[in-house]
Amino acid sequence: MLVNIGASVILVVPIYLLTKRLDERIERVGSETQSSVRALADRVETFEQGVERRIDEVASSVASRLAQESRADAEAFDALGSAPSRDAVLRALERANELGLISQRRGPRVCVSGDRQLFVQISFNENPDYFRGEEEISFTVEGYDGTALEVVPWSDKDDVEAVLVRLGRVLQRKTAEPHLDVKALFEGLTAALMVAQSDPDRRPIWQLCPPQWAVTEHGIITYGNAPNYGVSIKALARDSHLAGHLADKTWVESDSLEEAVSVALSLDRKRELEPPF
């Protein structure tokens, strides 16, 4: 019996000691794990707070820069009507092109005749071929339907007076107007760019039909104090009664709408007839 008791003690005591050491080891590992988890949580929280502060700083900086650029754009567009020069016009058109306010295929145009039958389209070409006589800026005198009558390129060797004299001579040959209304030309361009800047749906701008409707590459859309309302060129072409239904709305300025619809359809037909390149 004593032998059996001794044998049991010899077997049990090491197992007990081993189990105790394992329990102590597990408790120590658990304690270390809890400490590591708390430390990791503290580091994650600190990182999240740093990221949040950084994001807030970046967001504030981005918003500030965008607002500053928007003000600079508005000032550049406004300068066209007050102090036009080739550099001012070029900067404004470059920026308008970057923002998608205008299209290089058809730039915005401004009416230069009292009967609203003759227009000057202001074109911007970011990659002009000087060997072919192309310039970054050019004025195209065109009819109501967009037919080009004559092109007056604006070379960097010409100041604003020189190119406008050439443009005025073209207009005198094409219309009974006694002279070119320079102020109306540049103020019209400024207004078109400002309207395009005010809403993505008003881009790229083709023409303003004051006081209510603008013609874009995609259709007609209101601007100014009118309710925000637009109609695609495809819808106008598909449904000949659509413009009439729209004119029945109490807030619609009928003359402005009629001109916008006519201009949009005319210029769109002209675009379809033009070669792709």
mmCIF file of N, CA and C in Angstrom, residues 209-258:
data_model
loop_
_atom_site.group_PDB
_atom_site.id
_atom_site.type_symbol
_atom_site.label_atom_id
_atom_site.label_comp_id
_atom_site.label_asym_id
_atom_site.label_seq_id
_atom_site.Cartn_x
_atom_site.Cartn_y
_atom_site.Cartn_z
ATOM 1 N N CYS A 209 -29.650 83.580 -74.894
ATOM 2 C CA CYS A 209 -30.833 84.208 -75.492
ATOM 3 C C CYS A 209 -31.538 84.965 -74.371
ATOM 4 N N PRO A 210 -31.063 86.186 -74.082
ATOM 5 C CA PRO A 210 -31.586 86.927 -72.929
ATOM 6 C C PRO A 210 -33.086 87.138 -73.034
ATOM 7 N N PRO A 211 -33.761 87.218 -71.884
ATOM 8 C CA PRO A 211 -33.137 87.256 -70.546
ATOM 9 C C PRO A 211 -33.222 85.944 -69.787
ATOM 10 N N GLN A 212 -33.586 84.846 -70.442
ATOM 11 C CA GLN A 212 -33.972 83.673 -69.651
ATOM 12 C C GLN A 212 -33.346 82.361 -70.072
ATOM 13 N N TRP A 213 -33.020 82.205 -71.353
ATOM 14 C CA TRP A 213 -32.610 80.893 -71.832
ATOM 15 C C TRP A 213 -31.188 80.902 -72.387
ATOM 16 N N ALA A 214 -30.491 79.793 -72.151
ATOM 17 C CA ALA A 214 -29.150 79.593 -72.696
ATOM 18 C C ALA A 214 -29.157 78.349 -73.569
ATOM 19 N N VAL A 215 -28.388 78.399 -74.646
ATOM 20 C CA VAL A 215 -28.257 77.257 -75.556
ATOM 21 C C VAL A 215 -26.902 76.603 -75.292
ATOM 22 N N THR A 216 -26.923 75.309 -75.060
ATOM 23 C CA THR A 216 -25.688 74.566 -74.827
ATOM 24 C C THR A 216 -25.533 73.493 -75.901
ATOM 25 N N GLU A 217 -24.462 72.765 -75.807
ATOM 26 C CA GLU A 217 -24.212 71.679 -76.750
ATOM 27 C C GLU A 217 -25.267 70.584 -76.640
ATOM 28 N N HIS A 218 -25.930 70.512 -75.484
ATOM 29 C CA HIS A 218 -26.880 69.428 -75.253
ATOM 30 C C HIS A 218 -28.339 69.854 -75.367
ATOM 31 N N GLY A 219 -28.634 71.131 -75.206
ATOM 32 C CA GLY A 219 -30.021 71.562 -75.259
ATOM 33 C C GLY A 219 -30.171 73.004 -74.816
ATOM 34 N N ILE A 220 -31.348 73.337 -74.315
ATOM 35 C CA ILE A 220 -31.601 74.679 -73.804
ATOM 36 C C ILE A 220 -31.892 74.570 -72.310
ATOM 37 N N ILE A 221 -31.498 75.593 -71.566
ATOM 38 C CA ILE A 221 -31.683 75.582 -70.123
ATOM 39 C C ILE A 221 -31.840 77.012 -69.632
ATOM 40 N N THR A 222 -32.611 77.185 -68.597
ATOM 41 C CA THR A 222 -32.838 78.526 -68.062
ATOM 42 C C THR A 222 -31.623 79.017 -67.281
ATOM 43 N N TYR A 223 -31.567 80.318 -67.106
ATOM 44 C CA TYR A 223 -30.553 80.928 -66.246
ATOM 45 C C TYR A 223 -31.170 82.181 -65.640
ATOM 46 N N GLY A 224 -30.432 82.830 -64.778
ATOM 47 C CA GLY A 224 -30.949 84.044 -64.131
ATOM 48 C C GLY A 224 -31.960 83.708 -63.052
ATOM 49 N N ASN A 225 -33.048 84.453 -63.017
ATOM 50 C CA ASN A 225 -34.057 84.294 -61.967
ATOM 51 C C ASN A 225 -35.136 83.269 -62.296
ATOM 52 N N ALA A 226 -35.073 82.660 -63.461
ATOM 53 C CA ALA A 226 -36.094 81.689 -63.855
ATOM 54 C C ALA A 226 -35.904 80.375 -63.106
ATOM 55 N N PRO A 227 -36.974 79.600 -62.922
ATOM 56 C CA PRO A 227 -36.820 78.264 -62.334
ATOM 57 C C PRO A 227 -35.875 77.411 -63.174
ATOM 58 N N ASN A 228 -35.156 76.535 -62.510
ATOM 59 C CA ASN A 228 -34.183 75.695 -63.218
ATOM 60 C C ASN A 228 -34.925 74.658 -64.071
ATOM 61 N N TYR A 229 -34.801 74.807 -65.385
ATOM 62 C CA TYR A 229 -35.551 73.944 -66.299
ATOM 63 C C TYR A 229 -34.753 73.793 -67.585
ATOM 64 N N GLY A 230 -34.651 72.577 -68.072
ATOM 65 C CA GLY A 230 -33.908 72.337 -69.302
ATOM 66 C C GLY A 230 -34.576 71.308 -70.185
ATOM 67 N N VAL A 231 -34.294 71.393 -71.480
ATOM 68 C CA VAL A 231 -34.833 70.454 -72.466
ATOM 69 C C VAL A 231 -33.703 70.093 -73.428
ATOM 70 N N SER A 232 -33.556 68.819 -73.723
ATOM 71 C CA SER A 232 -32.492 68.392 -74.633
ATOM 72 C C SER A 232 -32.846 68.726 -76.083
ATOM 73 N N ILE A 233 -31.805 68.860 -76.899
ATOM 74 C CA ILE A 233 -32.018 69.124 -78.324
ATOM 75 C C ILE A 233 -32.740 67.949 -78.980
ATOM 76 N N LYS A 234 -32.416 66.730 -78.567
ATOM 77 C CA LYS A 234 -33.070 65.551 -79.136
ATOM 78 C C LYS A 234 -34.572 65.584 -78.875
ATOM 79 N N ALA A 235 -34.955 66.003 -77.647
ATOM 80 C CA ALA A 235 -36.381 66.077 -77.320
ATOM 81 C C ALA A 235 -37.075 67.148 -78.148
ATOM 82 N N LEU A 236 -36.417 68.291 -78.348
ATOM 83 C CA LEU A 236 -37.000 69.358 -79.158
ATOM 84 C C LEU A 236 -37.163 68.928 -80.604
ATOM 85 N N ALA A 237 -36.186 68.206 -81.124
ATOM 86 C CA ALA A 237 -36.257 67.747 -82.510
ATOM 87 C C ALA A 237 -37.296 66.639 -82.685
ATOM 88 N N ARG A 238 -37.462 65.819 -81.653
ATOM 89 C CA ARG A 238 -38.393 64.697 -81.750
ATOM 90 C C ARG A 238 -39.850 65.124 -81.622
ATOM 91 N N ASP A 239 -40.099 66.123 -80.774
ATOM 92 C CA ASP A 239 -41.471 66.567 -80.511
ATOM 93 C C ASP A 239 -41.602 68.043 -80.875
ATOM 94 N N SER A 240 -42.226 68.333 -81.992
ATOM 95 C CA SER A 240 -42.351 69.718 -82.456
ATOM 96 C C SER A 240 -43.305 70.534 -81.592
ATOM 97 N N HIS A 241 -44.137 69.869 -80.795
ATOM 98 C CA HIS A 241 -45.091 70.577 -79.944
ATOM 99 C C HIS A 241 -44.535 70.860 -78.548
ATOM 100 N N LEU A 242 -43.342 70.325 -78.271
ATOM 101 C CA LEU A 242 -42.789 70.464 -76.929
ATOM 102 C C LEU A 242 -42.545 71.922 -76.573
ATOM 103 N N ALA A 243 -41.997 72.686 -77.510
ATOM 104 C CA ALA A 243 -41.725 74.103 -77.237
ATOM 105 C C ALA A 243 -43.019 74.862 -76.959
ATOM 106 N N GLY A 244 -44.087 74.517 -77.681
ATOM 107 C CA GLY A 244 -45.370 75.171 -77.447
ATOM 108 C C GLY A 244 -45.925 74.876 -76.069
ATOM 109 N N HIS A 245 -45.805 73.628 -75.631
ATOM 110 C CA HIS A 245 -46.254 73.273 -74.288
ATOM 111 C C HIS A 245 -45.435 74.012 -73.235
ATOM 112 N N LEU A 246 -44.147 74.136 -73.490
ATOM 113 C CA LEU A 246 -43.283 74.841 -72.549
ATOM 114 C C LEU A 246 -43.635 76.323 -72.487
ATOM 115 N N ALA A 247 -43.998 76.907 -73.629
ATOM 116 C CA ALA A 247 -44.334 78.335 -73.674
ATOM 117 C C ALA A 247 -45.595 78.653 -72.879
ATOM 118 N N ASP A 248 -46.414 77.643 -72.616
ATOM 119 C CA ASP A 248 -47.640 77.865 -71.854
ATOM 120 C C ASP A 248 -47.389 78.074 -70.367
ATOM 121 N N LYS A 249 -46.204 77.768 -69.910
ATOM 122 C CA LYS A 249 -45.896 77.970 -68.491
ATOM 123 C C LYS A 249 -45.868 79.463 -68.189
ATOM 124 N N THR A 250 -46.414 79.828 -67.037
ATOM 125 C CA THR A 250 -46.603 81.241 -66.706
ATOM 126 C C THR A 250 -45.283 81.998 -66.564
ATOM 127 N N TRP A 251 -44.229 81.320 -66.156
ATOM 128 C CA TRP A 251 -42.967 82.006 -65.886
ATOM 129 C C TRP A 251 -42.077 82.132 -67.125
ATOM 130 N N VAL A 252 -42.457 81.494 -68.226
ATOM 131 C CA VAL A 252 -41.595 81.462 -69.414
ATOM 132 C C VAL A 252 -41.669 82.779 -70.172
ATOM 133 N N GLU A 253 -40.506 83.303 -70.552
ATOM 134 C CA GLU A 253 -40.405 84.485 -71.417
ATOM 135 C C GLU A 253 -40.416 83.964 -72.860
ATOM 136 N N SER A 254 -41.483 84.203 -73.559
ATOM 137 C CA SER A 254 -41.735 83.532 -74.837
ATOM 138 C C SER A 254 -40.702 83.869 -75.910
ATOM 139 N N ASP A 255 -40.317 85.138 -76.043
ATOM 140 C CA ASP A 255 -39.353 85.515 -77.086
ATOM 141 C C ASP A 255 -38.001 84.852 -76.844
ATOM 142 N N SER A 256 -37.572 84.849 -75.583
ATOM 143 C CA SER A 256 -36.308 84.207 -75.239
ATOM 144 C C SER A 256 -36.358 82.718 -75.538
ATOM 145 N N LEU A 257 -37.464 82.062 -75.188
ATOM 146 C CA LEU A 257 -37.621 80.635 -75.443
ATOM 147 C C LEU A 257 -37.643 80.345 -76.947
ATOM 148 N N GLU A 258 -38.384 81.126 -77.693
ATOM 149 C CA GLU A 258 -38.483 80.905 -79.139
ATOM 150 C C GLU A 258 -37.111 81.004 -79.802
#
